[in-house]
PDB file of C-alpha atoms in Angstrom:
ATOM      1  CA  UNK A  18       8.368  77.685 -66.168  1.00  0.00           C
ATOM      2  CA  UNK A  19       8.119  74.228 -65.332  1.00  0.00           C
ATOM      3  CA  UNK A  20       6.953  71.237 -67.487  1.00  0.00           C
ATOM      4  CA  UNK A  21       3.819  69.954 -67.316  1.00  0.00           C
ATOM      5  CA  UNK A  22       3.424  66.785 -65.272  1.00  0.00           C
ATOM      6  CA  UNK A  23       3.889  63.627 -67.173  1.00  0.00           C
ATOM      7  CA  UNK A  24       1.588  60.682 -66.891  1.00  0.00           C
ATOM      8  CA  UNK A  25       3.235  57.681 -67.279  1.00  0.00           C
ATOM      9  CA  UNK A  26       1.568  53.570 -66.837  1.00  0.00           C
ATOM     10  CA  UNK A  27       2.973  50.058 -67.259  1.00  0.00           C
ATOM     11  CA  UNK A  28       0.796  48.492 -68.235  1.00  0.00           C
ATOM     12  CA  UNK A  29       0.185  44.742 -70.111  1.00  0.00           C
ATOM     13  CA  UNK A  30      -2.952  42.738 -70.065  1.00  0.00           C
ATOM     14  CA  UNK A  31      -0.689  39.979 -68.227  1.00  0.00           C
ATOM     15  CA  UNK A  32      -0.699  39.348 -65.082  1.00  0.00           C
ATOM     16  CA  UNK A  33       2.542  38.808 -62.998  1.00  0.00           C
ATOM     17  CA  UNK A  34       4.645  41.027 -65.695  1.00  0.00           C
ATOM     18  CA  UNK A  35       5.992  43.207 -63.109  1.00  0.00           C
ATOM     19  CA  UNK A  36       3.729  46.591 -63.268  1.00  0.00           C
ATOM     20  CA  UNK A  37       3.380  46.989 -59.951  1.00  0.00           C
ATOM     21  CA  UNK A  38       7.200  46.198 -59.192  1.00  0.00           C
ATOM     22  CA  UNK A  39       8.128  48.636 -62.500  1.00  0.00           C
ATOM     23  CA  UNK A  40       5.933  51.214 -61.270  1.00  0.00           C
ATOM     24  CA  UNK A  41       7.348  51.816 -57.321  1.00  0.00           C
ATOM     25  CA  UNK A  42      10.731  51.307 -58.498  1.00  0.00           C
ATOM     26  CA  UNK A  43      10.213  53.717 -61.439  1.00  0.00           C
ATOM     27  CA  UNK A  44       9.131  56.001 -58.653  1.00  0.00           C
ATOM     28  CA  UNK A  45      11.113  55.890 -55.829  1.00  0.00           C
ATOM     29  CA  UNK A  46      14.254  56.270 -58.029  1.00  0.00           C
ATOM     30  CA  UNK A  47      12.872  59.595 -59.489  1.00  0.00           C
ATOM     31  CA  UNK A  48      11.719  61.141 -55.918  1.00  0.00           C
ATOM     32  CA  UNK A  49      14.312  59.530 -53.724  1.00  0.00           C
ATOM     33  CA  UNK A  50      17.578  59.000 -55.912  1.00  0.00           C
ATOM     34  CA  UNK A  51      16.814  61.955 -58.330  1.00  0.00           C
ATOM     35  CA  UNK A  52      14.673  64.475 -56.748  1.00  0.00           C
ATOM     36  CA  UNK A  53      11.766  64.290 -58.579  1.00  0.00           C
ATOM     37  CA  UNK A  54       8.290  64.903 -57.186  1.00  0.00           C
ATOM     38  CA  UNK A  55       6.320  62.046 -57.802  1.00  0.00           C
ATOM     39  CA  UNK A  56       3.219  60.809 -56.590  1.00  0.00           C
ATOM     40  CA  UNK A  57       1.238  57.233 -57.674  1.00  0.00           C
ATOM     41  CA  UNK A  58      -2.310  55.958 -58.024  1.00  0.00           C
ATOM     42  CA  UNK A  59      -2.685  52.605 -57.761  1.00  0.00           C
ATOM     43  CA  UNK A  60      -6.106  50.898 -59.999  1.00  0.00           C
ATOM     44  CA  UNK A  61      -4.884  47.817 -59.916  1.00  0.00           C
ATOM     45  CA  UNK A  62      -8.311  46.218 -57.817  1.00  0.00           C
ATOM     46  CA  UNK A  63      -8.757  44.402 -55.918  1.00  0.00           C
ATOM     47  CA  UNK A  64      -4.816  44.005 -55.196  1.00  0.00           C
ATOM     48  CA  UNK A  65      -4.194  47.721 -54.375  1.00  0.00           C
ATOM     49  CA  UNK A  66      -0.827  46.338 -53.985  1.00  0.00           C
ATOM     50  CA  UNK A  67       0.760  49.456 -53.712  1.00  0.00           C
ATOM     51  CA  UNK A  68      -1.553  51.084 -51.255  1.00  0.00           C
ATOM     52  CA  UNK A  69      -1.426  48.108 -48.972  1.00  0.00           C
ATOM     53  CA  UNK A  70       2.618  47.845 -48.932  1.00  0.00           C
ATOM     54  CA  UNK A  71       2.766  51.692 -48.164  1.00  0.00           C
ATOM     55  CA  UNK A  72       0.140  50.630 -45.284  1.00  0.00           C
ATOM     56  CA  UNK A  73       2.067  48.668 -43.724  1.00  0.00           C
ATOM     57  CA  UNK A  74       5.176  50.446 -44.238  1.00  0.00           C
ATOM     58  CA  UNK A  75       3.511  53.247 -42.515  1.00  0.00           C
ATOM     59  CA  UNK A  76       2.192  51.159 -39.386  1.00  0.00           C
ATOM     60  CA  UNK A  77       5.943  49.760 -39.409  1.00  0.00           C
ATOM     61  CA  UNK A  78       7.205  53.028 -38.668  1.00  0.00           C
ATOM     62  CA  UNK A  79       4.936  54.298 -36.489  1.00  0.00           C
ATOM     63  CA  UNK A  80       4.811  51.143 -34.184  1.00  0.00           C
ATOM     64  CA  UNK A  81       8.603  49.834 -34.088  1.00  0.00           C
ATOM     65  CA  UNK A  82      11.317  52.297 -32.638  1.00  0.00           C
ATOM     66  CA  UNK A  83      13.904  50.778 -35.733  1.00  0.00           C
ATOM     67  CA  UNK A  84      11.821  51.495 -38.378  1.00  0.00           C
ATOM     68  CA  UNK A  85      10.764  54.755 -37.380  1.00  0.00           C
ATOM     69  CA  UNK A  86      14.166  56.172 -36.171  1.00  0.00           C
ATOM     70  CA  UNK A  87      14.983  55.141 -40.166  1.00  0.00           C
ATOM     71  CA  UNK A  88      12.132  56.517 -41.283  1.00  0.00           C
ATOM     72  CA  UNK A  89      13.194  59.751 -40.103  1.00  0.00           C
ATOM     73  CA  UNK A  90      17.263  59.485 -40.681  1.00  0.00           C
ATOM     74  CA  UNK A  91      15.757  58.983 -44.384  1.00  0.00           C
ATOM     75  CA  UNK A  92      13.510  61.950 -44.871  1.00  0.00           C
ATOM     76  CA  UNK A  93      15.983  63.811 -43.070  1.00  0.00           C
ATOM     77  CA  UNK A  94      18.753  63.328 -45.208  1.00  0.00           C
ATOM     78  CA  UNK A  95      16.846  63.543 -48.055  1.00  0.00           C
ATOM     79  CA  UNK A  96      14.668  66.424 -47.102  1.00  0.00           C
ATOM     80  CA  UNK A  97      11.614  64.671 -48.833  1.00  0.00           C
ATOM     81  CA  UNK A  98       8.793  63.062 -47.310  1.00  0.00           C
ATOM     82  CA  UNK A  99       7.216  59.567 -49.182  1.00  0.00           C
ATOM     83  CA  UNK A 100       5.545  60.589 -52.546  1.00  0.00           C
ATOM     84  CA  UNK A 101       1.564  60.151 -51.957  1.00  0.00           C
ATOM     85  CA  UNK A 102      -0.255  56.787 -52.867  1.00  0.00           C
ATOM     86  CA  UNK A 103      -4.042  57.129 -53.897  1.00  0.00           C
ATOM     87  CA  UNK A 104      -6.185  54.460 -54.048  1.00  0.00           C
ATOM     88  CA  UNK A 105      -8.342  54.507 -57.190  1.00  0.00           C
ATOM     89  CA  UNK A 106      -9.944  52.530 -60.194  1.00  0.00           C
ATOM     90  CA  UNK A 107      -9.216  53.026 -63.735  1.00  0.00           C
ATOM     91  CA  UNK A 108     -12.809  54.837 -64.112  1.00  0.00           C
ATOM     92  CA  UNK A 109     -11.784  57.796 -61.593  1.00  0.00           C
ATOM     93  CA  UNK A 110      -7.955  57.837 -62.458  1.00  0.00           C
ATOM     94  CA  UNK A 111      -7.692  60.574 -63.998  1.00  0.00           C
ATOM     95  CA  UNK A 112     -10.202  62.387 -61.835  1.00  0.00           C
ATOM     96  CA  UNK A 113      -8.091  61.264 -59.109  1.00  0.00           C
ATOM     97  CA  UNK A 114      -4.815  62.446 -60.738  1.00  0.00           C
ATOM     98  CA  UNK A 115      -6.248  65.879 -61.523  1.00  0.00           C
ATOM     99  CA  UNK A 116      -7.410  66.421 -57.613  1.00  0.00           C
ATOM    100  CA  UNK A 117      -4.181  65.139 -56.748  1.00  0.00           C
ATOM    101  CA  UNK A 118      -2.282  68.069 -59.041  1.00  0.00           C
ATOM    102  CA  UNK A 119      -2.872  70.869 -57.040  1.00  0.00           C
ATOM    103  CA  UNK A 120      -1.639  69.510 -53.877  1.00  0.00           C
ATOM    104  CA  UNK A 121       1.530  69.552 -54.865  1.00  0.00           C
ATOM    105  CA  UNK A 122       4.332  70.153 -57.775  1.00  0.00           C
ATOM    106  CA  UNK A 123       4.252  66.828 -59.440  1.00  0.00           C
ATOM    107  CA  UNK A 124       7.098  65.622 -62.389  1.00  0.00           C
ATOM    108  CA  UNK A 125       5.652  62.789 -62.476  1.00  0.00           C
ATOM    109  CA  UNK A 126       2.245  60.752 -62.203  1.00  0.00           C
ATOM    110  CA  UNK A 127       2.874  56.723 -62.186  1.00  0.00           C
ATOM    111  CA  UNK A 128      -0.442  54.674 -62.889  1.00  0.00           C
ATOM    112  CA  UNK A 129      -0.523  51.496 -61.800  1.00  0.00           C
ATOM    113  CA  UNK A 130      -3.211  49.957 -63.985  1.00  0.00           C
ATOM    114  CA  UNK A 131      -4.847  46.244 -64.070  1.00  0.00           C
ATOM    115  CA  UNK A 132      -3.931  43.720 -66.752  1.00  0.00           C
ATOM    116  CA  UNK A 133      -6.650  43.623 -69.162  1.00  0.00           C
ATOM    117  CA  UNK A 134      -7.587  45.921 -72.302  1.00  0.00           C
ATOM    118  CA  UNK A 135     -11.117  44.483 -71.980  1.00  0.00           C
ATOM    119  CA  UNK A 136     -12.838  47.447 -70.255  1.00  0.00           C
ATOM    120  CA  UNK A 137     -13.699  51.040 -71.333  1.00  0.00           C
ATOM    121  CA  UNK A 138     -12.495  52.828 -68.273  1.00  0.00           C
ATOM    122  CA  UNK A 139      -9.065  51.356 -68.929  1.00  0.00           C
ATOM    123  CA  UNK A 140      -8.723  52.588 -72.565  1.00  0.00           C
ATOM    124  CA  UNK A 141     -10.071  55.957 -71.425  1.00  0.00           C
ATOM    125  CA  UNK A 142      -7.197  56.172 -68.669  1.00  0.00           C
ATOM    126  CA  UNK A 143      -4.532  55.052 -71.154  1.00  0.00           C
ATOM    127  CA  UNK A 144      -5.351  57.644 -73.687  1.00  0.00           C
ATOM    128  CA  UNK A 145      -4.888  59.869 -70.658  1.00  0.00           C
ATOM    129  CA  UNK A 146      -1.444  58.768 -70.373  1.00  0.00           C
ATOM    130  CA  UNK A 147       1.695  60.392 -72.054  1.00  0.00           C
ATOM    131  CA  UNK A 148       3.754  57.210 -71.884  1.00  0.00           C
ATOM    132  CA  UNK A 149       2.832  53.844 -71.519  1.00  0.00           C
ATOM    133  CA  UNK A 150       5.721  51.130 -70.540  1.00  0.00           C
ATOM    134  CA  UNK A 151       4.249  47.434 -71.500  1.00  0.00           C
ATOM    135  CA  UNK A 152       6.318  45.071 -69.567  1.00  0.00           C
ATOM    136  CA  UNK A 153       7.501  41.696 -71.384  1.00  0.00           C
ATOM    137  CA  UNK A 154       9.691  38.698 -70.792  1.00  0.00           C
ATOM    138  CA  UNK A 155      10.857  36.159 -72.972  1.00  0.00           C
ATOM    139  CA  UNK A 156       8.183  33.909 -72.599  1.00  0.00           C
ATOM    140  CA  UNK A 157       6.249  32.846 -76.120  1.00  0.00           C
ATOM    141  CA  UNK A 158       2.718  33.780 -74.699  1.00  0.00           C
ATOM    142  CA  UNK A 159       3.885  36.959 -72.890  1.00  0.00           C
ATOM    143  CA  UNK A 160       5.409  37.993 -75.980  1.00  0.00           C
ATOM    144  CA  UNK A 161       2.045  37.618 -78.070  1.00  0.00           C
ATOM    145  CA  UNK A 162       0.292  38.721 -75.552  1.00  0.00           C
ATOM    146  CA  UNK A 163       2.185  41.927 -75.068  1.00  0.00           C
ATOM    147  CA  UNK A 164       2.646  42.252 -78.904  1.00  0.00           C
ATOM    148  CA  UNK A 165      -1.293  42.737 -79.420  1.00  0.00           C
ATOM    149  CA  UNK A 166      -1.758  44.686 -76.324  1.00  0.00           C
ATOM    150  CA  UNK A 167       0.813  47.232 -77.631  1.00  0.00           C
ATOM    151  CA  UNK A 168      -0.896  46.846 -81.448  1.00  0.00           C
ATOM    152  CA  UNK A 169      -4.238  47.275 -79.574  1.00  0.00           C
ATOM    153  CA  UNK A 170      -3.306  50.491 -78.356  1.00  0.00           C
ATOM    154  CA  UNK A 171      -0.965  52.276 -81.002  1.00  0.00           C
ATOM    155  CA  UNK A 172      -4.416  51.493 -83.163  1.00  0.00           C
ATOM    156  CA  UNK A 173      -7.102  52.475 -81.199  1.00  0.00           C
ATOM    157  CA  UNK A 174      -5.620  55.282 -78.577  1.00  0.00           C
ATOM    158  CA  UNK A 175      -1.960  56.644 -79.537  1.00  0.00           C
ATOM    159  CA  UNK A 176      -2.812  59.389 -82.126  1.00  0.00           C
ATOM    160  CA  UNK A 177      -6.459  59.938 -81.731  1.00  0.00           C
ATOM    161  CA  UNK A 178      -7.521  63.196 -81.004  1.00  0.00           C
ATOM    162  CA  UNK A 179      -9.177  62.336 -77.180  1.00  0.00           C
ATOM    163  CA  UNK A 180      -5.568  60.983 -76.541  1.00  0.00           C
ATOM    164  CA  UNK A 181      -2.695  62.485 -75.068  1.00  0.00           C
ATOM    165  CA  UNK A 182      -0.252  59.580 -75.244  1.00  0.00           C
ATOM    166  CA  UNK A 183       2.929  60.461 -77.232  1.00  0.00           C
ATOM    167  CA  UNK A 184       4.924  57.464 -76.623  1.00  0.00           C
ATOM    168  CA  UNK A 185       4.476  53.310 -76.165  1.00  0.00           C
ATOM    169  CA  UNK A 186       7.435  51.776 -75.045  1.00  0.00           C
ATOM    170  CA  UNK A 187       8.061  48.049 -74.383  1.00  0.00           C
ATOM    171  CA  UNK A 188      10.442  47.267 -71.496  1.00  0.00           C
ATOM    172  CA  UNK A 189      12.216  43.497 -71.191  1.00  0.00           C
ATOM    173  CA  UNK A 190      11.892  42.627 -67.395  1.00  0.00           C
ATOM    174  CA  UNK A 191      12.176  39.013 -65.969  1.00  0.00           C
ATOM    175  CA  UNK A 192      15.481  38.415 -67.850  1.00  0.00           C
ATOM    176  CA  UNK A 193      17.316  35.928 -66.624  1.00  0.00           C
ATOM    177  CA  UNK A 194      20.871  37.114 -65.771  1.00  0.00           C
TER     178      UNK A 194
END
């Protein structure tokens, strides 16, 4: 019997952490380099960020011989097609996600959430999550910032009864190599 799908979110109330980047590369690794069905909805508005780049990936392949000959030679070899992008808001998220679930047999469920802890809707889709990645970099207000936000929600969501979040991890990114 297979697992339940996970829900999983980076999330920070900064902006320019790397969510967005964390989230599609969190996602095509698992579908693409380890087989995992994944799909993502993207709430980060107005950006959409990830819904626009698949956009114009899309119209790339469909309108320039290259792109779509790789296009194919990928799928192909891989015998997968692109995981689905849904464009959302953190108030239908998880409305979203559970339409999404019988469409097809989902591992995974990447959220790709708007910096701010500010706004109901956002607190009711993290406590839908099971994890929650918070993004930080060695940068003093990052770090504060980041600090609360992850105090914020192991108080207020992670444990409560409404919540099915079992785990808040806190991922360095913009390290400097």
């Amino acid at each position: 019997m297979k697992e339940k799908t996970k829900f999983v979110a980076f999330s920070t109330q900064k902006g320019g952490a790397g969510k967005t980047t964390l989230t599609v590369l969190a996602a095509s690794y698992l579908h693409y380099v380890k087989g995992f069905n994944v799909a993502v909805i993207d709430c980060d508005y107005p950006q959409h960020s990830i819904v626009e780049m698949r956009e114009r990936d899309l119209k790339l392949a469909l309108e320039d011989e290259h792109y779509k000959r790789l296009a194919y030679e990928q799928f192909t070899r891989l015998q997968k097609k692109a995981y689905p992008v849904v464009e959302s808001n953190t108030k239908e998220a998880l409305a979203d996600a559970d339409y999404l679930l019988p469409q097809g047999d989902f591992d995974y469920v990447f959220f790709d959430l708007p910096g701010t802890i500010n706004n109901e809707d956002l607190i009711h889709s993290l406590a839908g999550m099971d994890y929650l990645v918070a993004p930080i970099s060695a940068d003093r207000v990052v770090m504060e910032s980041t600090l609360n936000y992850a105090v914020v929600v192991k108080e207020h969501i992670m444990g409560r009864e409404k919540s099915r979040m079992k785990g808040l991890y806190m991922l360095w990114n913009m390290v400097d190599g």
